[in-house]
Amino acid sequence: MMATTRGSLLRNWVGAGTSPVDWCEDNYTVTPHIAEFVNTISNVLFLIVPAACTHLWASYAKHVSRGIHVVWIFFTVIGLSSAYFHATLSLLGQLLDELSILWVLMVSYALFTPVQYRPKYLRTNQKLFLGAMSLLACLITASAFVQPAVNCYALFLVGAPAVTMLVVEVRAAREPTVTRLGFITLCALGLATTAWVGDKFLCALWRALNIAVLHGLWHVLIFVSAYMTQVLFCYIHAYQDVPESLPVLRYWPPKKSWGLPYVYCQIYSHDKTP
């Protein structure tokens, strides 16, 4: 009897279609093994780009924060978790997807929030600030199991402070490269949000037009905007709080004003990254 109960509980977590969330894309239309094909494969950027970041961000990791590599690990986890969720539409996949997003946000807040935006009593104590953010992350994680159907909306609220700080910093920036990247980032974020909302609330329209793939487009756009947001916050944090690192924005391929942006610390004299 107990074995039957445990098996039933397991199926409720990992069984296909056990998630209360089902996006607009028709299920199992390409292969019987993947529920939402486009939504699954559109996570590929989360797997490819972080691998390149290990080298590009070497100077930043050495002179500002090694925690940047933790962020790239979480980006990869997001890609894997999201692909698993959309391939199975399981409750476990949904929670892994959403909680990995939550934790990359909280890690970024903990490590790269400029000191001026932190509570006054936490500005001079990094360990206490990390502890407070970790506690908050654990509390939000626990709440995610209460009503999984509303988690996606809650994540927008968790990300709202980052967007607010980004707007303030971009408007105040005097460096043209920062202003340009900030403008592109906010535009990408706006397009991503539009795609998410359209897929969520206008599904009948897109299905009638036979283009119910907006959530897949969201994956691409949110990766672009999330990565560039991370770049900007890393630059702002280094520029304001670790100015001796002499941070500059660079792009790969080298000697271009477009491409994959990253932060390079000029005092890293032995870095051979172009």
Coordinates of C-alpha atoms in Angstrom, one line a residue:
M1 CA 0.0 0.0 0.0
M2 CA 2.8 2.4 1.0
A3 CA 4.7 1.5 -2.2
T4 CA 1.6 2.3 -4.3
T5 CA 1.2 5.6 -2.5
R6 CA 4.8 6.5 -3.1
G7 CA 4.5 5.5 -6.8
S8 CA 1.4 7.7 -7.1
L9 CA 3.2 10.7 -5.5
L10 CA 6.2 10.2 -7.8
R11 CA 4.0 10.2 -10.9
N12 CA 2.3 13.4 -9.7
W13 CA 5.7 15.0 -9.7
V14 CA 7.5 13.6 -12.7
G15 CA 4.7 12.3 -14.9
A16 CA 4.2 13.9 -18.3
G17 CA 1.6 16.7 -18.1
T18 CA 1.5 16.9 -14.3
S19 CA 2.3 20.6 -14.4
P20 CA -0.6 23.0 -14.1
V21 CA 1.1 25.1 -16.8
D22 CA 0.8 24.4 -20.5
W23 CA 2.0 27.0 -23.0
C24 CA 0.4 27.8 -26.3
E25 CA 2.4 25.6 -28.6
D26 CA 0.6 22.4 -29.5
N27 CA 1.9 19.3 -27.8
Y28 CA 3.7 16.3 -29.4
T29 CA 3.3 17.6 -32.9
V30 CA 6.9 17.0 -34.0
T31 CA 7.8 13.9 -32.0
P32 CA 6.0 11.7 -29.5
H33 CA 8.9 12.2 -27.1
I34 CA 8.8 16.0 -26.7
A35 CA 5.7 17.8 -25.6
E36 CA 6.6 21.4 -26.8
F37 CA 9.3 21.0 -29.4
V38 CA 10.0 24.7 -30.2
N39 CA 9.8 25.6 -26.5
T40 CA 12.4 22.9 -25.8
I41 CA 15.0 23.6 -28.4
S42 CA 14.8 27.4 -28.0
N43 CA 16.8 27.1 -24.8
V44 CA 20.0 26.3 -26.7
L45 CA 21.5 29.8 -26.0
F46 CA 21.5 29.1 -22.3
L47 CA 23.7 26.1 -23.0
I48 CA 26.1 27.5 -25.6
V49 CA 26.9 31.1 -24.4
P50 CA 27.8 30.3 -20.7
A51 CA 30.5 28.0 -21.9
A52 CA 32.2 30.8 -23.8
C53 CA 31.9 33.1 -20.8
T54 CA 34.5 31.2 -18.7
H55 CA 37.3 32.6 -20.8
L56 CA 35.9 36.0 -21.7
W57 CA 35.2 36.8 -18.0
A58 CA 38.5 35.6 -16.6
S59 CA 39.8 39.1 -15.7
Y60 CA 36.5 40.0 -14.1
A61 CA 36.5 36.8 -12.0
K62 CA 40.0 37.5 -10.8
H63 CA 39.7 41.2 -9.9
V64 CA 36.0 41.8 -9.1
S65 CA 34.1 38.6 -8.2
R66 CA 34.6 34.9 -8.9
G67 CA 30.9 34.6 -8.3
I68 CA 30.3 35.5 -11.9
H69 CA 31.1 31.9 -12.8
V70 CA 28.3 30.8 -10.5
V71 CA 25.9 33.0 -12.5
W72 CA 27.0 31.2 -15.8
I73 CA 26.5 27.8 -14.1
F74 CA 22.9 28.9 -13.2
F75 CA 22.3 30.1 -16.7
T76 CA 23.2 26.6 -17.9
V77 CA 20.9 25.0 -15.3
I78 CA 18.1 27.2 -16.5
G79 CA 18.5 26.0 -20.0
L80 CA 18.6 22.3 -19.0
S81 CA 15.6 22.7 -16.6
S82 CA 13.5 24.7 -19.1
A83 CA 14.2 22.1 -21.8
Y84 CA 13.2 19.3 -19.4
F85 CA 10.0 21.1 -18.4
H86 CA 8.9 21.9 -21.9
A87 CA 9.8 18.4 -23.1
T88 CA 7.7 16.7 -20.4
L89 CA 5.3 19.4 -18.9
S90 CA 6.0 17.7 -15.6
L91 CA 5.5 19.5 -12.2
L92 CA 9.1 18.7 -11.3
G93 CA 10.3 20.2 -14.6
Q94 CA 8.3 23.3 -14.0
L95 CA 9.7 23.8 -10.4
L96 CA 13.2 23.2 -11.5
D97 CA 12.8 25.7 -14.3
E98 CA 11.3 28.4 -12.1
L99 CA 13.6 27.9 -9.1
S100 CA 16.7 28.0 -11.2
I101 CA 15.5 31.4 -12.5
L102 CA 14.8 32.5 -9.0
W103 CA 18.2 31.6 -7.8
V104 CA 20.1 33.2 -10.6
L105 CA 18.3 36.4 -9.8
M106 CA 19.0 36.1 -6.1
V107 CA 22.7 35.3 -6.7
S108 CA 23.0 38.3 -9.0
Y109 CA 21.3 40.5 -6.5
A110 CA 23.6 39.3 -3.7
L111 CA 26.8 39.6 -5.6
F112 CA 26.3 42.5 -8.1
T113 CA 23.8 45.0 -6.6
P114 CA 25.7 48.3 -6.4
V115 CA 26.3 49.3 -2.8
Q116 CA 24.1 52.4 -3.1
Y117 CA 21.0 50.3 -3.7
R118 CA 21.5 48.1 -0.6
P119 CA 19.8 48.8 2.7
K120 CA 22.0 51.2 4.7
Y121 CA 22.7 48.7 7.5
L122 CA 23.9 46.1 5.0
R123 CA 26.2 48.3 2.9
T124 CA 29.4 47.7 4.8
N125 CA 28.8 44.1 5.7
Q126 CA 28.9 41.9 2.6
K127 CA 28.5 38.6 4.5
L128 CA 25.4 39.9 6.3
F129 CA 24.0 41.0 2.9
L130 CA 24.7 37.6 1.4
G131 CA 23.0 35.9 4.4
A132 CA 19.9 38.1 4.1
M133 CA 19.6 37.5 0.4
S134 CA 20.1 33.7 0.9
L135 CA 17.3 33.7 3.6
L136 CA 15.0 35.6 1.3
A137 CA 15.8 33.2 -1.6
C138 CA 15.0 30.2 0.7
L139 CA 11.7 31.7 1.8
I140 CA 10.6 32.4 -1.8
T141 CA 11.7 28.9 -2.8
A142 CA 9.5 27.4 -0.1
S143 CA 6.5 29.5 -1.3
A144 CA 6.9 28.2 -4.8
F145 CA 5.5 24.8 -3.7
V146 CA 2.3 26.3 -2.4
Q147 CA 0.6 27.4 -5.7
P148 CA 2.9 26.4 -8.6
A149 CA 0.4 27.9 -11.1
V150 CA 1.3 31.5 -10.1
N151 CA 5.0 31.1 -9.8
C152 CA 5.6 32.6 -13.3
Y153 CA 3.9 35.8 -12.2
A154 CA 5.9 35.9 -9.0
L155 CA 9.2 35.7 -10.9
F156 CA 8.3 39.0 -12.7
L157 CA 7.9 40.6 -9.3
V158 CA 11.3 39.3 -8.2
G159 CA 12.9 40.7 -11.3
A160 CA 11.3 44.1 -11.1
P161 CA 13.9 45.7 -8.8
A162 CA 16.6 44.8 -11.3
V163 CA 14.8 46.4 -14.2
T164 CA 14.1 49.5 -12.0
M165 CA 17.8 49.8 -11.1
L166 CA 18.8 49.3 -14.7
V167 CA 16.6 52.1 -16.0
V168 CA 18.0 54.5 -13.4
E169 CA 21.6 53.6 -14.1
V170 CA 21.2 53.7 -17.9
R171 CA 19.6 57.2 -17.7
A172 CA 22.5 58.4 -15.5
A173 CA 25.3 56.8 -17.5
R174 CA 27.8 59.1 -19.2
E175 CA 29.6 56.4 -21.1
P176 CA 28.1 56.0 -24.6
T177 CA 28.8 52.3 -24.7
V178 CA 26.8 51.8 -21.5
T179 CA 23.9 53.9 -22.7
R180 CA 23.8 52.0 -26.0
L181 CA 23.9 48.6 -24.5
G182 CA 21.3 49.6 -21.9
F183 CA 18.9 50.8 -24.5
I184 CA 19.3 47.6 -26.5
T185 CA 18.8 45.6 -23.3
L186 CA 15.6 47.4 -22.3
C187 CA 14.2 47.0 -25.9
A188 CA 15.0 43.3 -25.8
L189 CA 13.4 43.0 -22.4
G190 CA 10.3 44.8 -23.7
L191 CA 10.0 42.5 -26.7
A192 CA 10.5 39.4 -24.5
T193 CA 7.8 40.5 -22.1
T194 CA 5.5 41.2 -25.1
A195 CA 6.1 37.7 -26.4
W196 CA 5.4 36.1 -23.0
V197 CA 2.2 38.0 -22.5
G198 CA 1.1 37.3 -26.1
D199 CA 1.7 33.6 -25.7
K200 CA 0.0 33.5 -22.3
F201 CA -3.2 35.5 -23.0
L202 CA -3.6 35.6 -26.8
C203 CA -3.1 31.9 -27.5
A204 CA -6.3 31.5 -29.6
L205 CA -5.1 34.2 -32.0
W206 CA -1.7 32.7 -32.6
R207 CA -3.2 29.2 -33.0
A208 CA -5.6 30.5 -35.6
L209 CA -2.6 32.0 -37.4
N210 CA -0.7 28.8 -36.9
I211 CA 2.3 30.6 -35.3
A212 CA 1.9 29.5 -31.6
V213 CA 5.6 29.7 -30.9
L214 CA 5.9 33.0 -29.0
H215 CA 7.1 31.3 -25.9
G216 CA 10.0 29.9 -27.8
L217 CA 10.8 33.5 -29.0
W218 CA 10.5 34.5 -25.4
H219 CA 13.3 32.1 -24.5
V220 CA 15.6 33.7 -27.1
L221 CA 14.8 37.2 -26.2
I222 CA 14.9 36.7 -22.4
F223 CA 18.3 35.1 -22.7
V224 CA 19.6 38.1 -24.7
S225 CA 18.1 40.6 -22.3
A226 CA 19.1 38.6 -19.2
Y227 CA 22.7 38.2 -20.3
M228 CA 23.1 41.9 -21.3
T229 CA 21.5 42.9 -18.0
Q230 CA 24.1 40.8 -16.2
V231 CA 26.8 42.5 -18.2
L232 CA 25.6 45.9 -17.3
F233 CA 25.2 45.2 -13.6
C234 CA 28.7 43.6 -13.5
Y235 CA 30.1 46.7 -15.1
I236 CA 28.2 49.1 -12.9
H237 CA 29.2 47.2 -9.8
A238 CA 32.9 47.2 -10.8
Y239 CA 32.8 50.8 -11.9
Q240 CA 31.2 52.1 -8.7
D241 CA 32.4 49.7 -6.0
V242 CA 35.7 48.3 -7.4
P243 CA 37.0 51.2 -9.5
E244 CA 40.6 50.0 -9.2
S245 CA 39.7 47.1 -11.5
L246 CA 39.3 49.7 -14.4
P247 CA 36.3 47.9 -16.1
V248 CA 35.5 48.4 -19.7
L249 CA 32.8 46.9 -22.0
R250 CA 34.2 44.8 -24.8
Y251 CA 32.7 42.6 -27.5
W252 CA 33.5 39.3 -29.0
P253 CA 34.5 38.9 -31.8
P254 CA 37.3 41.4 -30.9
K255 CA 37.6 44.9 -32.4
K256 CA 33.9 45.1 -33.1
S257 CA 31.2 47.4 -31.6
W258 CA 28.7 44.5 -31.7
G259 CA 28.6 40.8 -30.8
L260 CA 28.8 39.2 -27.4
P261 CA 29.4 41.8 -24.7
Y262 CA 31.5 41.2 -21.6
V263 CA 33.4 43.2 -19.0
Y264 CA 37.2 43.3 -19.2
C265 CA 39.3 44.6 -16.3
Q266 CA 42.3 46.5 -17.7
I267 CA 44.6 45.9 -14.7
Y268 CA 44.7 42.2 -15.6
S269 CA 47.9 42.7 -17.6
H270 CA 48.5 39.0 -18.3
D271 CA 45.0 38.4 -19.8
K272 CA 45.3 37.5 -23.4
T273 CA 41.6 37.9 -24.1
P274 CA 41.4 40.4 -27.0

